[in-house]
Amino acid sequence: MEIDNFASLLTYFPLKIAKGTILVLDSTIVGVTGSFGSGCSTLCKVLKELGEDYDLKVENFKIRSEIEEEATNRSISSPDRGTLQDIGNEFREKQGRDYWAKRILSKIEDSTCNFFIVDGIKNLGEVQGFHKHPRFFLIAVDCSIENRWDRLKAHDAYKDNRRSFEDHDRRDKDEGFPHGQQVLRCVEHADIIFTNEEQFPTELRIKDEIKNRFHDNLKLITGKQLRRPNIKETMMAVACNLALQSRCLKRRVGAVLCSKDGFIVSAAYNEVPYPGKSCHEVYRMCYRDYFRNGLKEKLVKSFDYCPKCARKLEAQQLGADFICPSCRFTLTEVFRTVKALDKCRSLHAEEVVLLRAPEFQINGSTLYTTTFPCLQCAKRIIHAHLKDVIYIDPYPEEEAIQLLEEGGVKTVKFSGVKAQAFYRFFYPYREWLEKQIEERLEDVHAGRQ
């Protein structure tokens, strides 16, 4: 359903203005997050063009530009990505995690525009800061690491240095402290996921393709169009909400098996089988970490010399938290790739979904999961003769990807409205539909039909 003008969307999106907040009532902020190289900046350019096509007064902001301004104030010329990350983190730590959001919001308050685009949101505090504006929407641009590397490998910052790119990428995704880079957390809280895997020869073609694909999302954001959620959005919303039930300390996963005619066959989340207690209740930590710590202790006890620099080690230096006093070598470097998935005490969401589904309903069904299946689940999916798996978060296990490909299972990244934005986007359609029915009945009772 099309809405004739931008102002009329206020009927469908009631606004709540907090005390002391000075905001334009009919303004909208669209934040963009995603790993570097995903195409966030290109999407922001496209959003500006689309907004102007809708006769909106558009203004763009970049968090990176705000940080570069502070670098200039410190007489730092041409700062690299790492330097900008350090400055961004420093201000979040000293001024609050929402500092960069507040800084841009103050500029929005003084603007005469009604549509704002913010590029480069990296920390959950910034997401929460922008959510103080009643019409803030967060878009996550998703692209695989291989395609991002293809786009950036010739860049001056890398010059075919894949290791440097991957180091920056790891830091960008999650630095492990509250005021650091947290792209994965931001993506988790996005309202819409937009996949951007395609490679095209020119920037003009890229922008045209993105514009064509994102057009419907912007109609939804601006209230130009109301619609029902599609089946993919509905099923993934169920999976995302189920994931919140999981008590897993590492990764909370929800999964839904959907029949060919669009009904739920079974649904589940990863959990220790009943009546078992969670890892937190028993160990106060993930059992896999507990298991790996035990392996570390056994391994370290066999050390006479540091395995990296060959320095003679004293008995008191040996333990699960071993750090060589000479070269600073840690066992974390060795155990980073030791995931010990077979030691997980939980049944995975995909496993439970298949175990609980009637066999005659599995064939031809589609599996929706919040995380790409692991190797064990991949084997079960192939054995169950599923043809489609739709997922949100990638899982860094190449064997699982390869096995599903060989098994003829089509894997598709989810793109669309996520669970947390469901009612914001889709309930107005329900209200509009009910209003149409009421008006129709009034016409009948009045004898006009």
Coordinates of N, CA and C in Angstrom, one line a residue, residues 275-432:
P275 N 17.0 -33.3 31.5 CA 17.0 -32.3 32.6 C 18.4 -31.7 32.9
G276 N 19.3 -31.8 32.0 CA 20.6 -31.4 32.3 C 20.7 -29.9 32.6
K277 N 21.7 -29.5 33.4 CA 21.9 -28.1 33.8 C 22.8 -27.4 32.8
S278 N 22.7 -26.1 32.7 CA 23.5 -25.3 31.8 C 25.0 -25.3 32.2
C279 N 25.8 -25.0 31.3 CA 27.3 -24.9 31.6 C 27.5 -23.8 32.7
H280 N 26.8 -22.7 32.7 CA 26.9 -21.7 33.7 C 26.6 -22.2 35.1
E281 N 25.5 -23.0 35.2 CA 25.1 -23.5 36.4 C 26.1 -24.5 37.0
V282 N 26.8 -25.3 36.1 CA 27.7 -26.4 36.6 C 29.1 -25.9 36.7
Y283 N 29.6 -25.1 35.7 CA 31.0 -24.8 35.6 C 31.3 -23.2 35.8
R284 N 30.2 -22.4 35.7 CA 30.3 -21.0 35.7 C 31.1 -20.5 34.5
M285 N 31.2 -21.3 33.5 CA 31.9 -21.0 32.2 C 31.5 -22.1 31.2
C286 N 31.8 -21.8 29.9 CA 31.5 -22.7 28.9 C 32.3 -24.0 29.1
Y287 N 31.7 -25.2 29.0 CA 32.4 -26.4 29.2 C 33.6 -26.6 28.2
R288 N 33.4 -26.1 27.0 CA 34.5 -26.2 26.1 C 35.7 -25.4 26.5
D289 N 35.5 -24.3 27.1 CA 36.6 -23.5 27.7 C 37.2 -24.3 28.9
Y290 N 36.4 -24.9 29.7 CA 36.8 -25.7 30.8 C 37.7 -26.8 30.3
F291 N 37.3 -27.5 29.3 CA 38.0 -28.6 28.7 C 39.3 -28.1 28.1
R292 N 39.3 -27.0 27.4 CA 40.6 -26.5 26.8 C 41.6 -26.0 27.8
N293 N 41.1 -25.5 28.9 CA 42.0 -25.1 30.0 C 42.7 -26.3 30.6
G294 N 41.9 -27.4 30.7 CA 42.5 -28.6 31.2 C 43.6 -29.1 30.3
L295 N 43.4 -29.0 29.0 CA 44.4 -29.4 28.0 C 45.6 -28.5 28.1
K296 N 45.4 -27.2 28.3 CA 46.5 -26.3 28.4 C 47.4 -26.7 29.6
E297 N 46.7 -27.0 30.7 CA 47.5 -27.3 31.9 C 48.3 -28.6 31.7
K298 N 47.7 -29.6 31.1 CA 48.5 -30.8 30.8 C 49.6 -30.5 29.8
L299 N 49.4 -29.7 28.8 CA 50.4 -29.4 27.9 C 51.6 -28.6 28.5
V300 N 51.2 -27.6 29.3 CA 52.2 -26.7 29.9 C 53.2 -27.5 30.8
K301 N 52.6 -28.5 31.5 CA 53.4 -29.3 32.5 C 54.5 -30.0 31.8
S302 N 54.4 -30.2 30.5 CA 55.4 -31.0 29.7 C 56.5 -30.0 29.2
F303 N 56.3 -28.7 29.5 CA 57.3 -27.7 29.0 C 58.5 -27.7 29.9
D304 N 59.7 -27.8 29.3 CA 60.9 -27.4 30.0 C 61.5 -26.1 29.4
Y305 N 61.1 -25.9 28.1 CA 61.6 -24.7 27.4 C 60.4 -24.1 26.6
C306 N 60.4 -22.8 26.4 CA 59.3 -22.1 25.7 C 59.4 -22.7 24.2
P307 N 58.2 -23.1 23.7 CA 58.2 -23.7 22.3 C 58.5 -22.7 21.2
K308 N 58.5 -21.4 21.6 CA 58.7 -20.4 20.6 C 60.2 -19.8 20.6
C309 N 60.6 -19.4 21.8 CA 62.0 -18.8 21.9 C 63.0 -19.7 22.5
A310 N 62.6 -20.9 23.0 CA 63.5 -21.9 23.6 C 64.1 -21.5 25.0
R311 N 63.5 -20.5 25.6 CA 64.0 -20.0 26.9 C 63.7 -21.1 28.0
K312 N 64.6 -21.3 28.9 CA 64.4 -22.3 30.0 C 63.3 -21.7 30.9
L313 N 62.3 -22.6 31.3 CA 61.2 -22.1 32.0 C 61.3 -22.7 33.5
E314 N 60.8 -21.9 34.4 CA 60.7 -22.3 35.8 C 59.3 -22.9 36.1
A315 N 59.2 -23.8 37.0 CA 58.0 -24.5 37.3 C 56.9 -23.5 37.7
Q316 N 57.2 -22.4 38.4 CA 56.2 -21.5 38.8 C 55.6 -20.7 37.6
Q317 N 56.3 -20.7 36.5 CA 55.8 -20.0 35.3 C 54.8 -20.8 34.5
L318 N 54.6 -22.1 34.9 CA 53.7 -23.0 34.1 C 52.3 -23.0 34.6
G319 N 51.4 -22.9 33.8 CA 50.0 -22.9 34.1 C 49.1 -22.7 32.9
A320 N 47.8 -22.8 33.1 CA 46.9 -22.6 31.9 C 47.0 -21.3 31.3
D321 N 47.3 -20.2 32.2 CA 47.5 -18.9 31.7 C 48.9 -18.5 31.3
F322 N 49.7 -19.6 31.0 CA 51.1 -19.4 30.7 C 51.4 -18.3 29.7
I323 N 52.4 -17.4 30.0 CA 52.9 -16.4 29.1 C 54.4 -16.5 29.3
C324 N 55.1 -16.7 28.2 CA 56.6 -16.7 28.3 C 57.1 -15.3 28.7
P325 N 57.9 -15.2 29.7 CA 58.4 -13.9 30.2 C 59.4 -13.3 29.2
S326 N 59.9 -14.1 28.2 CA 60.8 -13.5 27.3 C 60.2 -13.1 26.0
C327 N 59.5 -14.0 25.3 CA 58.9 -13.6 24.0 C 57.4 -13.3 24.1
R328 N 56.8 -13.5 25.3 CA 55.4 -13.2 25.5 C 54.5 -14.2 24.8
F329 N 55.0 -15.4 24.4 CA 54.2 -16.4 23.7 C 53.2 -16.9 24.7
T330 N 51.9 -17.1 24.2 CA 50.9 -17.7 25.0 C 50.2 -18.9 24.3
L331 N 49.6 -19.7 25.1 CA 49.0 -20.9 24.6 C 47.7 -20.5 23.8
T332 N 47.2 -19.3 24.0 CA 46.1 -18.9 23.3 C 46.3 -18.9 21.8
E333 N 47.6 -18.6 21.4 CA 48.0 -18.6 20.0 C 47.8 -20.0 19.4
V334 N 48.1 -21.0 20.3 CA 48.1 -22.4 19.8 C 46.6 -22.9 19.8
F335 N 45.8 -22.5 20.8 CA 44.5 -23.0 21.0 C 43.4 -22.2 20.3
R336 N 43.8 -21.2 19.6 CA 42.8 -20.3 18.9 C 41.9 -21.2 18.0
T337 N 42.5 -22.1 17.3 CA 41.8 -22.9 16.3 C 41.2 -24.2 16.9
V338 N 41.5 -24.5 18.2 CA 41.0 -25.7 18.8 C 39.6 -25.4 19.4
K339 N 38.5 -25.6 18.6 CA 37.2 -25.2 19.0 C 36.5 -26.3 19.9
A340 N 37.0 -27.5 19.8 CA 36.4 -28.6 20.6 C 34.9 -28.7 20.5
L341 N 34.4 -28.6 19.3 CA 32.9 -28.6 19.1 C 32.3 -29.9 19.6
D342 N 33.0 -31.0 19.4 CA 32.5 -32.3 19.8 C 32.3 -32.4 21.4
K343 N 32.9 -31.4 22.1 CA 32.8 -31.4 23.6 C 31.6 -30.5 24.0
C344 N 30.9 -29.9 23.1 CA 29.8 -29.1 23.5 C 28.7 -29.9 24.1
R345 N 28.2 -29.5 25.3 CA 27.2 -30.2 26.0 C 25.8 -30.0 25.4
S346 N 25.6 -29.0 24.6 CA 24.3 -28.7 24.1 C 24.0 -29.5 22.8
L347 N 22.7 -29.7 22.6 CA 22.2 -30.1 21.3 C 22.1 -28.9 20.4
H348 N 22.6 -28.9 19.2 CA 22.4 -27.7 18.4 C 21.0 -27.5 17.9
A349 N 20.6 -26.2 17.6 CA 19.3 -25.9 17.3 C 18.9 -26.7 16.0
E350 N 19.8 -26.8 15.0 CA 19.5 -27.5 13.8 C 19.2 -29.0 14.1
E351 N 20.0 -29.6 15.0 CA 19.8 -31.0 15.4 C 18.4 -31.2 15.9
V352 N 18.0 -30.4 16.9 CA 16.7 -30.6 17.6 C 15.6 -30.4 16.6
V353 N 15.7 -29.4 15.7 CA 14.7 -29.2 14.7 C 14.4 -30.5 13.9
L354 N 15.5 -31.1 13.4 CA 15.4 -32.3 12.6 C 14.9 -33.5 13.5
L355 N 15.4 -33.6 14.7 CA 15.0 -34.7 15.6 C 13.5 -34.7 15.9
R356 N 12.9 -33.5 16.0 CA 11.5 -33.3 16.4 C 10.5 -33.3 15.2
A357 N 11.1 -33.2 14.0 CA 10.2 -33.1 12.8 C 9.8 -34.4 12.3
P358 N 8.5 -34.6 12.0 CA 8.0 -35.8 11.4 C 8.7 -36.1 10.1
E359 N 9.2 -37.3 9.8 CA 10.0 -37.5 8.7 C 9.3 -37.2 7.3
F360 N 8.0 -37.4 7.3 CA 7.3 -37.2 6.0 C 7.2 -35.7 5.7
Q361 N 7.4 -34.8 6.7 CA 7.3 -33.4 6.5 C 8.7 -32.7 6.2
I362 N 9.8 -33.4 6.4 CA 11.1 -32.9 6.3 C 11.4 -32.6 4.8
N363 N 11.1 -33.6 4.0 CA 11.5 -33.5 2.6 C 10.9 -32.3 1.9
G364 N 11.8 -31.5 1.3 CA 11.3 -30.3 0.6 C 11.2 -29.0 1.5
S365 N 11.4 -29.2 2.8 CA 11.3 -28.1 3.7 C 12.6 -27.2 3.7
T366 N 12.4 -26.0 4.2 CA 13.6 -25.1 4.2 C 14.0 -24.8 5.7
L367 N 15.3 -24.9 6.0 CA 15.8 -24.6 7.3 C 16.2 -23.2 7.5
Y368 N 15.6 -22.5 8.4 CA 16.0 -21.1 8.8 C 16.8 -21.2 10.1
T369 N 18.0 -20.7 10.1 CA 18.9 -20.7 11.3 C 19.6 -19.4 11.4
T370 N 19.8 -19.0 12.7 CA 20.4 -17.7 12.9 C 21.9 -17.7 12.6
T371 N 22.5 -18.9 12.6 CA 23.9 -19.1 12.4 C 24.1 -20.2 11.4
F372 N 25.1 -20.1 10.5 CA 25.4 -21.1 9.5 C 25.7 -22.4 10.2
P373 N 25.2 -23.6 9.8 CA 25.4 -24.8 10.5 C 26.9 -25.2 10.6
C374 N 27.2 -25.9 11.7 CA 28.5 -26.4 11.9 C 28.7 -27.7 11.1
L375 N 29.8 -28.4 11.1 CA 30.0 -29.6 10.4 C 29.1 -30.7 10.8
Q376 N 28.9 -30.9 12.1 CA 28.0 -32.0 12.6 C 26.6 -31.8 12.1
C377 N 26.1 -30.5 12.1 CA 24.7 -30.2 11.7 C 24.6 -30.3 10.2
A378 N 25.7 -29.9 9.5 CA 25.7 -30.0 8.0 C 25.5 -31.5 7.6
K379 N 26.1 -32.4 8.3 CA 25.9 -33.8 7.9 C 24.5 -34.3 8.1
R380 N 23.9 -33.8 9.2 CA 22.5 -34.2 9.5 C 21.5 -33.6 8.5
I381 N 21.8 -32.3 8.1 CA 21.0 -31.6 7.1 C 21.0 -32.4 5.7
I382 N 22.2 -32.8 5.3 CA 22.3 -33.6 4.1 C 21.6 -34.9 4.2
H383 N 21.8 -35.6 5.3 CA 21.1 -36.9 5.5 C 19.6 -36.7 5.5
A384 N 19.1 -35.6 5.9 CA 17.6 -35.3 6.0 C 17.1 -34.9 4.6
H385 N 18.0 -34.7 3.6 CA 17.6 -34.4 2.3 C 17.0 -33.0 2.2
L386 N 17.4 -32.1 3.1 CA 17.0 -30.7 2.9 C 17.7 -30.1 1.7
K387 N 17.0 -29.1 1.1 CA 17.6 -28.5 -0.1 C 18.0 -27.1 0.1
D388 N 17.4 -26.4 1.1 CA 17.7 -25.0 1.3 C 18.0 -24.7 2.8
V389 N 19.0 -23.9 3.0 CA 19.3 -23.4 4.4 C 19.5 -21.9 4.3
I390 N 18.7 -21.1 5.0 CA 18.8 -19.7 5.1 C 19.4 -19.3 6.4
Y391 N 20.4 -18.5 6.4 CA 21.1 -18.1 7.7 C 21.4 -16.7 7.8
I392 N 21.8 -16.2 9.0 CA 22.2 -14.8 9.2 C 23.7 -14.7 9.4
D393 N 24.2 -15.3 10.4 CA 25.6 -15.2 10.8 C 26.4 -16.3 10.1
P394 N 27.5 -15.9 9.5 CA 28.4 -17.0 8.9 C 29.1 -17.8 10.0
Y395 N 29.6 -18.9 9.7 CA 30.3 -19.7 10.7 C 31.6 -20.2 10.1
P396 N 32.8 -19.8 10.7 CA 34.1 -20.0 10.1 C 34.5 -21.5 10.1
E397 N 33.8 -22.3 9.4 CA 34.2 -23.7 9.3 C 34.0 -24.2 7.8
E398 N 35.2 -24.1 7.1 CA 35.2 -24.4 5.7 C 34.7 -25.8 5.4
E399 N 34.9 -26.7 6.2 CA 34.5 -28.1 6.0 C 33.0 -28.2 5.9
A400 N 32.3 -27.4 6.7 CA 30.8 -27.4 6.7 C 30.3 -26.8 5.4
I401 N 30.9 -25.8 4.9 CA 30.5 -25.1 3.7 C 30.7 -26.1 2.5
Q402 N 31.8 -26.7 2.5 CA 32.2 -27.6 1.4 C 31.2 -28.8 1.4
L403 N 31.0 -29.4 2.6 CA 30.1 -30.5 2.7 C 28.7 -30.3 2.2
L404 N 28.1 -29.1 2.6 CA 26.8 -28.8 2.1 C 26.7 -28.6 0.6
E405 N 27.8 -28.0 0.1 CA 27.9 -27.8 -1.4 C 27.9 -29.1 -2.1
E406 N 28.7 -30.0 -1.6 CA 28.8 -31.4 -2.2 C 27.5 -32.2 -2.0
G407 N 26.8 -31.9 -0.9 CA 25.5 -32.6 -0.7 C 24.3 -32.0 -1.4
G408 N 24.6 -30.9 -2.2 CA 23.5 -30.3 -3.0 C 22.6 -29.5 -2.2
V409 N 23.0 -29.0 -1.1 CA 22.2 -28.1 -0.2 C 22.5 -26.6 -0.6
K410 N 21.5 -25.9 -0.9 CA 21.7 -24.5 -1.3 C 21.7 -23.6 0.0
T411 N 22.7 -22.9 0.2 CA 22.8 -22.0 1.4 C 22.7 -20.6 0.9
V412 N 21.8 -19.8 1.6 CA 21.5 -18.4 1.2 C 21.6 -17.5 2.4
K413 N 22.3 -16.4 2.3 CA 22.3 -15.4 3.4 C 21.0 -14.7 3.5
F414 N 20.5 -14.5 4.7 CA 19.2 -13.8 4.9 C 19.4 -12.4 4.6
S415 N 18.4 -11.8 3.9 CA 18.3 -10.4 3.6 C 16.9 -9.9 3.8
G416 N 16.7 -8.9 4.6 CA 15.4 -8.4 4.9 C 15.2 -7.8 6.3
V417 N 14.0 -7.7 6.8 CA 13.7 -7.1 8.1 C 14.0 -8.1 9.2
K418 N 14.7 -7.7 10.2 CA 15.0 -8.6 11.3 C 13.9 -8.5 12.4
A419 N 14.0 -9.5 13.4 CA 13.0 -9.6 14.4 C 12.7 -8.4 15.2
Q420 N 13.8 -7.6 15.6 CA 13.5 -6.5 16.5 C 12.7 -5.4 15.9
A421 N 12.7 -5.3 14.5 CA 12.0 -4.3 13.8 C 10.6 -4.7 13.3
F422 N 10.2 -5.9 13.7 CA 9.0 -6.5 13.1 C 7.8 -5.6 13.3
Y423 N 7.5 -5.3 14.5 CA 6.2 -4.6 14.8 C 6.3 -3.1 14.3
R424 N 7.5 -2.5 14.3 CA 7.7 -1.2 13.8 C 7.3 -1.1 12.3
F425 N 7.7 -2.1 11.6 CA 7.5 -2.1 10.1 C 6.2 -2.6 9.7
F426 N 5.8 -3.7 10.4 CA 4.6 -4.5 9.8 C 3.3 -4.3 10.5
Y427 N 3.3 -3.8 11.8 CA 2.0 -3.6 12.4 C 1.2 -2.5 11.8
P428 N 1.8 -1.4 11.3 CA 1.1 -0.4 10.6 C 0.2 -0.9 9.4
Y429 N 0.7 -1.9 8.7 CA 0.0 -2.5 7.6 C -1.3 -3.1 8.2
R430 N -1.2 -3.8 9.3 CA -2.4 -4.4 9.9 C -3.4 -3.4 10.3
E431 N -2.9 -2.3 10.9 CA -3.8 -1.2 11.3 C -4.5 -0.6 10.0
W432 N -3.7 -0.4 9.0 CA -4.3 0.1 7.7 C -5.4 -0.8 7.2

